[in-house]
mmCIF file of C-alpha atoms and ligand atoms in Angstrom:
data_model
loop_
_atom_site.group_PDB
_atom_site.id
_atom_site.type_symbol
_atom_site.label_atom_id
_atom_site.label_comp_id
_atom_site.label_asym_id
_atom_site.label_seq_id
_atom_site.Cartn_x
_atom_site.Cartn_y
_atom_site.Cartn_z
ATOM 1 C CA UNK A 2 111.958 34.395 117.497
ATOM 2 C CA UNK A 3 115.751 34.764 116.700
ATOM 3 C CA UNK A 4 116.948 38.087 118.451
ATOM 4 C CA UNK A 5 118.420 40.724 116.135
ATOM 5 C CA UNK A 6 122.139 40.201 116.423
ATOM 6 C CA UNK A 7 122.718 43.501 118.024
ATOM 7 C CA UNK A 8 121.238 42.863 121.022
ATOM 8 C CA UNK A 9 124.237 39.973 121.189
ATOM 9 C CA UNK A 10 126.583 42.651 121.873
ATOM 10 C CA UNK A 11 125.026 44.502 124.740
ATOM 11 C CA UNK A 12 124.693 44.002 128.730
ATOM 12 C CA UNK A 13 121.946 45.293 130.347
ATOM 13 C CA UNK A 14 122.649 48.766 132.673
ATOM 14 C CA UNK A 15 124.227 47.132 135.910
ATOM 15 C CA UNK A 16 123.348 50.346 137.884
ATOM 16 C CA UNK A 17 119.539 50.006 137.192
ATOM 17 C CA UNK A 18 119.697 46.068 137.858
ATOM 18 C CA UNK A 19 121.658 47.637 141.323
ATOM 19 C CA UNK A 20 119.426 49.925 142.043
ATOM 20 C CA UNK A 21 116.127 47.496 140.898
ATOM 21 C CA UNK A 22 117.872 44.898 143.750
ATOM 22 C CA UNK A 23 117.707 47.108 146.535
ATOM 23 C CA UNK A 24 114.678 48.539 145.942
ATOM 24 C CA UNK A 25 112.919 44.948 145.746
ATOM 25 C CA UNK A 26 115.180 44.389 148.597
ATOM 26 C CA UNK A 27 113.968 46.895 150.488
ATOM 27 C CA UNK A 28 109.927 46.293 149.568
ATOM 28 C CA UNK A 29 110.547 42.472 151.276
ATOM 29 C CA UNK A 30 111.666 44.092 154.294
ATOM 30 C CA UNK A 31 115.431 44.066 154.387
ATOM 31 C CA UNK A 32 117.067 46.769 155.991
ATOM 32 C CA UNK A 33 119.313 47.946 152.185
ATOM 33 C CA UNK A 34 121.613 50.783 152.124
ATOM 34 C CA UNK A 35 121.969 52.189 148.791
ATOM 35 C CA UNK A 36 124.767 54.128 146.988
ATOM 36 C CA UNK A 37 124.106 52.671 143.715
ATOM 37 C CA UNK A 38 122.128 54.642 141.505
ATOM 38 C CA UNK A 39 122.809 58.336 140.819
ATOM 39 C CA UNK A 40 119.655 60.051 141.752
ATOM 40 C CA UNK A 41 119.640 62.262 143.454
ATOM 41 C CA UNK A 42 117.230 61.641 147.420
ATOM 42 C CA UNK A 43 115.181 65.318 147.174
ATOM 43 C CA UNK A 44 111.601 65.595 146.183
ATOM 44 C CA UNK A 45 111.461 68.075 142.579
ATOM 45 C CA UNK A 46 111.566 71.524 143.769
ATOM 46 C CA UNK A 47 107.432 72.679 145.033
ATOM 47 C CA UNK A 48 107.949 75.929 141.599
ATOM 48 C CA UNK A 49 108.714 72.584 139.210
ATOM 49 C CA UNK A 50 106.273 70.400 140.463
ATOM 50 C CA UNK A 51 103.098 73.210 140.419
ATOM 51 C CA UNK A 52 104.536 74.122 136.811
ATOM 52 C CA UNK A 53 103.840 70.830 135.350
ATOM 53 C CA UNK A 54 100.611 70.342 137.545
ATOM 54 C CA UNK A 55 99.610 74.221 136.444
ATOM 55 C CA UNK A 56 100.369 72.678 132.998
ATOM 56 C CA UNK A 57 97.969 69.608 133.550
ATOM 57 C CA UNK A 58 95.687 71.314 134.836
ATOM 58 C CA UNK A 59 95.567 73.461 131.423
ATOM 59 C CA UNK A 60 94.716 70.817 129.501
ATOM 60 C CA UNK A 61 98.572 70.217 128.208
ATOM 61 C CA UNK A 62 97.871 67.218 127.685
ATOM 62 C CA UNK A 63 98.395 66.651 123.946
ATOM 63 C CA UNK A 64 100.655 65.563 121.118
ATOM 64 C CA UNK A 65 103.011 68.477 120.728
ATOM 65 C CA UNK A 66 106.401 69.178 118.242
ATOM 66 C CA UNK A 67 108.578 66.395 118.461
ATOM 67 C CA UNK A 68 111.304 69.012 119.056
ATOM 68 C CA UNK A 69 109.855 70.156 121.983
ATOM 69 C CA UNK A 70 107.600 72.864 123.651
ATOM 70 C CA UNK A 71 108.928 75.372 121.757
ATOM 71 C CA UNK A 72 109.062 78.012 124.758
ATOM 72 C CA UNK A 73 111.647 75.397 126.465
ATOM 73 C CA UNK A 74 113.837 75.074 123.007
ATOM 74 C CA UNK A 75 113.825 78.662 123.932
ATOM 75 C CA UNK A 76 114.582 78.938 127.510
ATOM 76 C CA UNK A 77 117.575 75.830 126.556
ATOM 77 C CA UNK A 78 119.290 78.148 124.314
ATOM 78 C CA UNK A 79 119.181 81.086 126.573
ATOM 79 C CA UNK A 80 120.883 78.723 129.830
ATOM 80 C CA UNK A 81 123.393 77.528 127.245
ATOM 81 C CA UNK A 82 124.455 81.472 126.260
ATOM 82 C CA UNK A 83 123.968 82.989 129.771
ATOM 83 C CA UNK A 84 125.583 79.769 131.617
ATOM 84 C CA UNK A 85 127.917 78.083 129.511
ATOM 85 C CA UNK A 86 128.638 80.514 126.850
ATOM 86 C CA UNK A 87 127.584 78.485 123.489
ATOM 87 C CA UNK A 88 125.291 80.090 120.954
ATOM 88 C CA UNK A 89 122.994 78.297 120.120
ATOM 89 C CA UNK A 90 118.990 79.115 119.224
ATOM 90 C CA UNK A 91 115.907 77.678 120.019
ATOM 91 C CA UNK A 92 116.284 75.665 116.838
ATOM 92 C CA UNK A 93 119.702 73.972 117.731
ATOM 93 C CA UNK A 94 117.948 73.072 120.091
ATOM 94 C CA UNK A 95 116.325 69.034 120.665
ATOM 95 C CA UNK A 96 114.315 67.895 123.971
ATOM 96 C CA UNK A 97 114.720 64.283 124.600
ATOM 97 C CA UNK A 98 113.550 61.984 127.019
ATOM 98 C CA UNK A 99 116.660 62.388 129.577
ATOM 99 C CA UNK A 100 120.319 62.613 129.582
ATOM 100 C CA UNK A 101 119.864 58.878 128.538
ATOM 101 C CA UNK A 102 117.871 59.592 125.323
ATOM 102 C CA UNK A 103 119.675 62.165 123.976
ATOM 103 C CA UNK A 104 123.057 60.146 123.579
ATOM 104 C CA UNK A 105 121.406 57.682 122.593
ATOM 105 C CA UNK A 106 120.074 59.604 119.501
ATOM 106 C CA UNK A 107 122.910 61.208 118.630
ATOM 107 C CA UNK A 108 124.711 57.927 118.118
ATOM 108 C CA UNK A 109 121.747 56.555 115.898
ATOM 109 C CA UNK A 110 121.944 59.952 113.917
ATOM 110 C CA UNK A 111 126.198 60.278 113.753
ATOM 111 C CA UNK A 112 127.640 57.036 113.599
ATOM 112 C CA UNK A 113 128.552 54.562 110.381
ATOM 113 C CA UNK A 114 129.142 51.051 110.607
ATOM 114 C CA UNK A 115 132.722 50.832 111.741
ATOM 115 C CA UNK A 116 132.763 54.245 112.503
ATOM 116 C CA UNK A 117 135.580 54.450 116.078
ATOM 117 C CA UNK A 118 133.901 56.504 119.261
ATOM 118 C CA UNK A 119 137.053 57.471 121.477
ATOM 119 C CA UNK A 120 135.573 57.179 125.687
ATOM 120 C CA UNK A 121 137.706 57.799 128.397
ATOM 121 C CA UNK A 122 137.304 55.041 131.039
ATOM 122 C CA UNK A 123 136.541 54.752 133.620
ATOM 123 C CA UNK A 124 132.700 55.773 131.208
ATOM 124 C CA UNK A 125 129.513 55.709 132.980
ATOM 125 C CA UNK A 126 128.277 52.432 131.907
ATOM 126 C CA UNK A 127 125.797 53.024 128.544
ATOM 127 C CA UNK A 128 128.318 54.994 126.667
ATOM 128 C CA UNK A 129 129.876 52.108 125.299
ATOM 129 C CA UNK A 130 126.634 50.103 124.690
ATOM 130 C CA UNK A 131 124.723 52.968 123.044
ATOM 131 C CA UNK A 132 127.575 52.926 119.756
ATOM 132 C CA UNK A 133 127.415 48.956 119.460
ATOM 133 C CA UNK A 134 124.192 49.645 119.238
ATOM 134 C CA UNK A 135 124.245 52.165 116.086
ATOM 135 C CA UNK A 136 126.745 49.366 115.078
ATOM 136 C CA UNK A 137 130.520 51.931 115.438
ATOM 137 C CA UNK A 138 133.262 50.920 117.733
ATOM 138 C CA UNK A 139 134.096 51.802 121.213
ATOM 139 C CA UNK A 140 137.804 53.072 121.534
ATOM 140 C CA UNK A 141 138.099 52.661 125.415
ATOM 141 C CA UNK A 142 141.520 54.939 126.724
ATOM 142 C CA UNK A 143 142.254 53.936 130.160
ATOM 143 C CA UNK A 144 142.613 56.658 133.037
ATOM 144 C CA UNK A 145 143.951 55.554 136.673
ATOM 145 C CA UNK A 146 143.921 56.751 140.229
ATOM 146 C CA UNK A 147 147.015 57.787 139.634
ATOM 147 C CA UNK A 148 146.147 60.116 136.417
ATOM 148 C CA UNK A 149 143.226 61.998 138.230
ATOM 149 C CA UNK A 150 141.398 59.402 135.989
ATOM 150 C CA UNK A 151 141.286 62.408 132.621
ATOM 151 C CA UNK A 152 142.644 61.441 129.902
ATOM 152 C CA UNK A 153 145.932 63.576 128.187
ATOM 153 C CA UNK A 154 145.695 65.687 124.809
ATOM 154 C CA UNK A 155 148.679 63.203 124.323
ATOM 155 C CA UNK A 156 146.137 59.901 125.002
ATOM 156 C CA UNK A 157 143.630 61.324 122.788
ATOM 157 C CA UNK A 158 145.704 62.250 119.850
ATOM 158 C CA UNK A 159 147.437 58.104 120.168
ATOM 159 C CA UNK A 160 144.177 57.155 120.421
ATOM 160 C CA UNK A 161 142.984 58.614 116.471
ATOM 161 C CA UNK A 162 142.452 56.930 113.638
ATOM 162 C CA UNK A 163 141.482 57.401 110.662
ATOM 163 C CA UNK A 164 137.818 56.154 111.432
ATOM 164 C CA UNK A 165 137.625 57.918 114.618
ATOM 165 C CA UNK A 166 133.991 59.839 114.768
ATOM 166 C CA UNK A 167 134.542 61.423 118.423
ATOM 167 C CA UNK A 168 135.335 61.799 121.672
ATOM 168 C CA UNK A 169 132.480 61.147 124.776
ATOM 169 C CA UNK A 170 133.787 64.267 127.012
ATOM 170 C CA UNK A 171 132.186 64.157 130.260
ATOM 171 C CA UNK A 172 133.288 66.627 133.248
ATOM 172 C CA UNK A 173 132.623 66.327 136.021
ATOM 173 C CA UNK A 174 132.260 62.827 135.555
ATOM 174 C CA UNK A 175 130.360 59.597 136.706
ATOM 175 C CA UNK A 176 131.395 57.684 137.441
ATOM 176 C CA UNK A 177 134.443 59.017 138.935
ATOM 177 C CA UNK A 178 132.980 63.251 139.625
ATOM 178 C CA UNK A 179 136.596 64.144 138.824
ATOM 179 C CA UNK A 180 136.174 67.841 137.171
ATOM 180 C CA UNK A 181 138.753 68.550 133.966
ATOM 181 C CA UNK A 182 140.216 71.780 134.695
ATOM 182 C CA UNK A 183 139.491 74.784 131.971
ATOM 183 C CA UNK A 184 143.556 74.755 130.989
ATOM 184 C CA UNK A 185 142.830 70.650 130.545
ATOM 185 C CA UNK A 186 139.424 71.178 128.042
ATOM 186 C CA UNK A 187 140.985 73.662 126.594
ATOM 187 C CA UNK A 188 143.949 71.161 125.600
ATOM 188 C CA UNK A 189 140.938 68.866 124.569
ATOM 189 C CA UNK A 190 139.543 71.316 122.555
ATOM 190 C CA UNK A 191 142.947 71.682 120.705
ATOM 191 C CA UNK A 192 143.738 68.433 120.040
ATOM 192 C CA UNK A 193 139.792 68.013 118.403
ATOM 193 C CA UNK A 194 140.387 70.619 115.859
ATOM 194 C CA UNK A 195 143.618 70.045 114.745
ATOM 195 C CA UNK A 196 142.277 66.620 114.343
ATOM 196 C CA UNK A 197 139.835 67.530 112.588
ATOM 197 C CA UNK A 198 136.971 65.257 115.007
ATOM 198 C CA UNK A 199 133.918 65.996 116.938
ATOM 199 C CA UNK A 200 132.962 66.117 120.345
ATOM 200 C CA UNK A 201 129.816 65.266 122.373
ATOM 201 C CA UNK A 202 130.063 66.769 125.749
ATOM 202 C CA UNK A 203 127.920 65.449 128.120
ATOM 203 C CA UNK A 204 127.352 67.582 130.509
ATOM 204 C CA UNK A 205 124.260 66.311 132.909
ATOM 205 C CA UNK A 206 126.650 67.338 136.373
ATOM 206 C CA UNK A 207 128.030 70.193 135.222
ATOM 207 C CA UNK A 208 126.679 72.634 138.216
ATOM 208 C CA UNK A 209 127.150 69.451 141.068
ATOM 209 C CA UNK A 210 130.746 71.089 141.739
ATOM 210 C CA UNK A 211 132.834 71.179 144.779
ATOM 211 C CA UNK A 212 135.928 73.563 146.531
ATOM 212 C CA UNK A 213 135.830 75.891 143.518
ATOM 213 C CA UNK A 214 136.171 73.543 140.611
ATOM 214 C CA UNK A 215 134.759 74.989 137.191
ATOM 215 C CA UNK A 216 133.029 73.699 134.193
ATOM 216 C CA UNK A 217 134.244 75.306 131.074
ATOM 217 C CA UNK A 218 131.809 73.829 128.463
ATOM 218 C CA UNK A 219 134.122 72.588 125.537
ATOM 219 C CA UNK A 220 132.015 74.079 122.848
ATOM 220 C CA UNK A 221 133.178 77.438 124.370
ATOM 221 C CA UNK A 222 137.132 77.460 123.461
ATOM 222 C CA UNK A 223 136.639 78.148 120.089
ATOM 223 C CA UNK A 224 134.483 79.005 117.148
ATOM 224 C CA UNK A 225 136.697 76.169 115.640
ATOM 225 C CA UNK A 226 135.877 73.737 118.689
ATOM 226 C CA UNK A 227 132.182 74.733 119.333
ATOM 227 C CA UNK A 228 131.384 73.486 115.646
ATOM 228 C CA UNK A 229 132.568 70.265 116.251
ATOM 229 C CA UNK A 230 130.487 69.704 119.271
ATOM 230 C CA UNK A 231 127.074 68.594 120.343
ATOM 231 C CA UNK A 232 126.341 69.095 123.853
ATOM 232 C CA UNK A 233 123.856 66.554 126.008
ATOM 233 C CA UNK A 234 122.353 67.207 128.923
ATOM 234 C CA UNK A 235 118.820 67.472 130.823
ATOM 235 C CA UNK A 236 117.722 67.990 133.938
ATOM 236 C CA UNK A 237 117.546 64.723 135.850
ATOM 237 C CA UNK A 238 121.058 64.739 138.322
ATOM 238 C CA UNK A 239 120.341 68.808 138.725
ATOM 239 C CA UNK A 240 116.856 70.090 140.060
ATOM 240 C CA UNK A 241 115.735 66.493 140.880
ATOM 241 C CA UNK A 242 114.005 65.251 137.430
ATOM 242 C CA UNK A 243 115.235 61.801 137.283
ATOM 243 C CA UNK A 244 112.085 60.579 136.649
ATOM 244 C CA UNK A 245 110.052 63.397 134.538
ATOM 245 C CA UNK A 246 112.837 62.292 131.736
ATOM 246 C CA UNK A 247 113.374 65.607 130.184
ATOM 247 C CA UNK A 248 116.498 66.331 128.724
ATOM 248 C CA UNK A 249 118.252 68.093 125.430
ATOM 249 C CA UNK A 250 120.798 68.155 123.315
ATOM 250 C CA UNK A 251 122.772 71.258 121.431
ATOM 251 C CA UNK A 252 124.035 70.960 118.087
ATOM 252 C CA UNK A 253 124.549 72.643 113.999
ATOM 253 C CA UNK A 254 121.169 72.344 112.243
ATOM 254 C CA UNK A 255 121.230 69.621 110.039
ATOM 255 C CA UNK A 256 122.090 67.155 113.732
ATOM 256 C CA UNK A 257 119.662 68.882 115.079
ATOM 257 C CA UNK A 258 117.007 67.695 112.510
ATOM 258 C CA UNK A 259 118.077 64.291 112.148
ATOM 259 C CA UNK A 260 117.580 63.852 115.552
ATOM 260 C CA UNK A 261 114.415 65.443 115.154
ATOM 261 C CA UNK A 262 113.687 62.366 112.411
ATOM 262 C CA UNK A 263 114.685 60.150 114.807
ATOM 263 C CA UNK A 264 112.325 61.265 117.387
ATOM 264 C CA UNK A 265 109.557 62.013 115.119
ATOM 265 C CA UNK A 266 109.572 58.181 114.217
ATOM 266 C CA UNK A 267 110.219 56.877 117.748
ATOM 267 C CA UNK A 268 109.150 58.989 120.765
ATOM 268 C CA UNK A 269 107.097 62.141 119.090
ATOM 269 C CA UNK A 270 107.412 64.177 122.114
ATOM 270 C CA UNK A 271 108.291 64.027 125.554
ATOM 271 C CA UNK A 272 105.723 64.553 127.831
ATOM 272 C CA UNK A 273 104.007 67.423 127.511
ATOM 273 C CA UNK A 274 102.766 69.018 130.970
ATOM 274 C CA UNK A 275 106.615 67.715 132.037
ATOM 275 C CA UNK A 276 108.035 69.835 129.540
ATOM 276 C CA UNK A 277 106.393 73.044 131.385
ATOM 277 C CA UNK A 278 107.802 71.902 134.457
ATOM 278 C CA UNK A 279 111.304 71.897 132.696
ATOM 279 C CA UNK A 280 110.484 75.421 131.000
ATOM 280 C CA UNK A 281 109.834 76.210 135.234
ATOM 281 C CA UNK A 282 113.708 75.231 137.134
ATOM 282 C CA UNK A 283 115.195 77.517 134.074
ATOM 283 C CA UNK A 284 113.030 80.562 134.124
ATOM 284 C CA UNK A 285 112.703 80.220 138.284
ATOM 285 C CA UNK A 286 115.685 80.973 141.071
ATOM 286 C CA UNK A 287 117.774 78.540 141.213
ATOM 287 C CA UNK A 288 118.177 78.842 145.210
ATOM 288 C CA UNK A 289 116.647 74.934 144.739
ATOM 289 C CA UNK A 290 120.334 74.116 142.894
ATOM 290 C CA UNK A 291 122.729 76.164 145.242
ATOM 291 C CA UNK A 292 120.515 74.372 148.362
ATOM 292 C CA UNK A 293 120.789 71.300 146.651
ATOM 293 C CA UNK A 294 125.020 71.259 146.306
ATOM 294 C CA UNK A 295 124.884 72.163 149.616
ATOM 295 C CA UNK A 296 123.555 69.418 151.079
ATOM 296 C CA UNK A 297 126.304 67.505 148.325
ATOM 297 C CA UNK A 298 128.951 69.041 149.281
ATOM 298 C CA UNK A 299 128.144 68.240 153.469
ATOM 299 C CA UNK A 300 127.881 64.362 152.138
ATOM 300 C CA UNK A 301 130.465 64.654 150.186
ATOM 301 C CA UNK A 302 132.859 65.355 153.006
ATOM 302 C CA UNK A 303 131.200 62.575 155.579
ATOM 303 C CA UNK A 304 132.404 59.977 152.931
ATOM 304 C CA UNK A 305 135.311 61.269 152.066
ATOM 305 C CA UNK A 306 136.556 61.254 155.315
ATOM 306 C CA UNK A 307 135.029 57.062 155.572
ATOM 307 C CA UNK A 308 136.373 56.192 152.378
ATOM 308 C CA UNK A 309 140.379 57.668 152.905
ATOM 309 C CA UNK A 310 140.784 56.012 156.832
ATOM 310 C CA UNK A 311 139.489 52.043 155.219
ATOM 311 C CA UNK A 312 142.572 50.223 155.179
ATOM 312 C CA UNK A 313 142.565 48.949 152.020
ATOM 313 C CA UNK A 314 140.988 51.527 149.902
ATOM 314 C CA UNK A 315 143.116 54.515 147.751
ATOM 315 C CA UNK A 316 139.892 57.020 146.841
ATOM 316 C CA UNK A 317 140.497 60.585 145.178
ATOM 317 C CA UNK A 318 138.444 63.831 146.306
ATOM 318 C CA UNK A 319 136.106 64.350 143.564
ATOM 319 C CA UNK A 320 135.238 67.931 142.780
ATOM 320 C CA UNK A 321 132.229 66.788 141.022
ATOM 321 C CA UNK A 322 129.245 64.778 140.906
ATOM 322 C CA UNK A 323 127.553 63.080 143.794
ATOM 323 C CA UNK A 324 129.178 59.620 143.053
ATOM 324 C CA UNK A 325 133.636 58.301 144.765
ATOM 325 C CA UNK A 326 134.960 55.778 143.416
ATOM 326 C CA UNK A 327 137.888 53.785 145.615
ATOM 327 C CA UNK A 328 140.712 51.654 144.554
ATOM 328 C CA UNK A 329 140.081 49.024 146.392
ATOM 329 C CA UNK A 330 142.692 46.267 144.266
ATOM 330 C CA UNK A 331 144.199 46.074 147.757
ATOM 331 C CA UNK A 332 142.302 44.055 149.001
ATOM 332 C CA UNK A 333 142.658 41.419 146.550
ATOM 333 C CA UNK A 334 139.040 40.903 145.191
ATOM 334 C CA UNK A 335 137.138 42.379 142.061
ATOM 335 C CA UNK A 336 134.596 44.288 141.505
ATOM 336 C CA UNK A 337 132.088 41.881 141.240
ATOM 337 C CA UNK A 338 132.553 39.986 144.052
ATOM 338 C CA UNK A 339 133.397 43.050 146.347
ATOM 339 C CA UNK A 340 129.804 44.448 145.903
ATOM 340 C CA UNK A 341 128.211 41.017 145.799
ATOM 341 C CA UNK A 342 129.907 40.254 149.520
ATOM 342 C CA UNK A 343 128.907 43.719 150.128
ATOM 343 C CA UNK A 344 125.388 43.614 149.608
ATOM 344 C CA UNK A 345 124.987 39.712 150.754
ATOM 345 C CA UNK A 346 126.304 40.214 153.882
ATOM 346 C CA UNK A 347 126.170 44.036 155.437
ATOM 347 C CA UNK A 348 123.269 44.720 153.179
ATOM 348 C CA UNK A 349 124.730 47.792 150.894
ATOM 349 C CA UNK A 350 124.388 48.242 147.756
ATOM 350 C CA UNK A 351 127.403 49.726 145.550
ATOM 351 C CA UNK A 352 128.179 49.126 141.901
ATOM 352 C CA UNK A 353 130.991 47.397 141.105
ATOM 353 C CA UNK A 354 133.540 49.361 138.959
ATOM 354 C CA UNK A 355 133.713 46.393 135.860
ATOM 355 C CA UNK A 356 130.262 48.434 134.752
ATOM 356 C CA UNK A 357 132.751 51.096 134.111
ATOM 357 C CA UNK A 358 135.446 49.471 132.642
ATOM 358 C CA UNK A 359 137.697 49.729 135.752
ATOM 359 C CA UNK A 360 137.691 46.427 137.857
ATOM 360 C CA UNK A 361 139.068 47.760 140.495
ATOM 361 C CA UNK A 362 137.000 50.469 141.688
ATOM 362 C CA UNK A 363 133.590 49.995 142.857
ATOM 363 C CA UNK A 364 131.352 53.613 142.549
ATOM 364 C CA UNK A 365 129.265 54.715 145.419
ATOM 365 C CA UNK A 366 126.498 57.947 145.155
ATOM 366 C CA UNK A 367 126.790 60.270 148.099
ATOM 367 C CA UNK A 368 123.191 61.408 146.892
ATOM 368 C CA UNK A 369 121.745 59.751 150.224
ATOM 369 C CA UNK A 370 120.730 60.825 153.625
ATOM 370 C CA UNK A 371 123.853 61.655 155.763
ATOM 371 C CA UNK A 372 122.438 59.256 158.267
ATOM 372 C CA UNK A 373 122.598 57.142 155.201
ATOM 373 C CA UNK A 374 125.563 57.789 154.881
ATOM 374 C CA UNK A 375 126.830 57.115 158.236
ATOM 375 C CA UNK A 376 125.242 53.611 158.222
ATOM 376 C CA UNK A 377 126.379 52.315 155.257
ATOM 377 C CA UNK A 378 130.180 53.648 155.217
ATOM 378 C CA UNK A 379 130.438 51.642 159.080
ATOM 379 C CA UNK A 380 128.947 48.478 157.749
ATOM 380 C CA UNK A 381 131.399 49.434 154.531
ATOM 381 C CA UNK A 382 134.412 49.459 157.226
ATOM 382 C CA UNK A 383 132.573 46.562 158.958
ATOM 383 C CA UNK A 384 132.556 44.077 155.970
ATOM 384 C CA UNK A 385 136.319 45.530 154.394
ATOM 385 C CA UNK A 386 136.941 43.731 158.346
ATOM 386 C CA UNK A 387 135.689 41.066 157.857
ATOM 387 C CA UNK A 388 137.676 39.948 154.096
ATOM 388 C CA UNK A 389 140.555 41.543 154.960
HETATM 389 N N1 LIG B 418 122.871 57.666 135.779
HETATM 390 C C1 LIG B 418 122.509 57.254 136.820
HETATM 391 C C2 LIG B 418 123.948 56.097 137.046
HETATM 392 O O1 LIG B 418 124.719 56.679 137.114
HETATM 393 C C3 LIG B 418 121.143 56.668 136.627
HETATM 394 C C4 LIG B 418 121.301 55.096 135.965
HETATM 395 C C5 LIG B 418 120.776 55.056 134.797
HETATM 396 O O2 LIG B 418 121.276 55.821 133.810
HETATM 397 O O3 LIG B 418 122.291 54.013 133.910
HETATM 398 O O4 LIG B 418 123.421 55.579 138.446
#
C-alpha cells in the first residue's frame, strides 16, 4: 500500500521518541537519567484525582458533547476572564485531547494549501509538522541566544507575505523557556493588527514563571487583536496531568464550530471523567500550582548553576516553563551527535536542538528531582570534558 504523500513530509516527534528510548532503557535496568520529555514528575494533585474518581463512580462514563462538558467549558471561560482578561463565553471554548490536539485541530480548521504560517525558531517540535500535515507552509523566523530567543516586530513584519495566515506565539516558550515581556507582546500585537493576520497563542506554560516574569495574553492587548487571536492551552503542565489528555481552544464562534465539527468526526468527546478532574483543577485552590512552581524554581537554579559553569556551554537564564536551552556550538559537534553520545556514554537523555530548528543547542527539562539534576549534570560535565 502506498502511503499518503502528507505522511512522507513529516518526521516522528523526537521528544516522544527520546522519551520512549529512555523509558525502555530504564525498563532494561539501565541507570538512565532523563531530561528529555517535558513532563512534570509530580503526581496529579489528589483533589483532581478524587474528582475524576468520583465522576467515574457516578457513572460519568458515557459519550458527552463533542465540544466538551458544559461545566468545563464554563470553568475555562471563567478562568480566561479572571486570569487573562479575555472575554470568552463557554460557547467560545472547545475541550480537546490535550494541547497538541488543540493545535492540530486548529491547523486543520484554518490552513488551506499554500497558506503560510510564521513560526519563530527555536519552536516546539510539532508546530511545523502540523502545518505540513494541514498542507500549509511553515515559515521559520530565526532567533538566537543573543536576541534572547524572541522575535522582534521588525522580524515579524519582514516575514509576512500575502499568503501569511497566522503567527504561532509560544510564551513561555518550549524549548527555550523564554518569556516575552508585556511590552514585547504589545508590540507584536500591533503588527498582527496592522498587517491583518491572526495569532495562535500557545499559553500552555503560562503559570510556570520565575524571577517576576509576567505572562500577558496577547488577546488582552486590544479588541482588535482579540478578534484575531486563538488561544491554545491545557492542563498537563500546570497540574501535572500529562496523561489525562485535556486541553482547550478559545476562539471566535465560527472557528470553535469548525473545530467541533472536526472533533465530531474524529475523536468525539474527551474522556468524560477526565474532564471532571479538569473542572476540579480550575474550580479549586491553586496552592498545588504554587507548590509545583516553587519546586521548579529550586531545580531551575541548580541546573542553571551547572550549565553556566560547563566550559563550552552558553546558557541563558530562562524565566518560564521548565526547560534550559544551552548553546553547544563552541564544542564543534552537532546536537544529534552530542545527545547520542551523551545517552550512550553517560546514560543521560536530552533532546537535540535540531528537533526545535536550532542544531547548535540542546534542550534539558528540569521537571525532575533535585537528586537527578545533581547526578545528571555531573555526568553531563564529565561527558563534555571527555569530548572537549
Ligand atoms: N510538549 C512536551 C515536550 O516538548 C511533551 C512531548 C511532546 O508532546 O512533544 O517535551
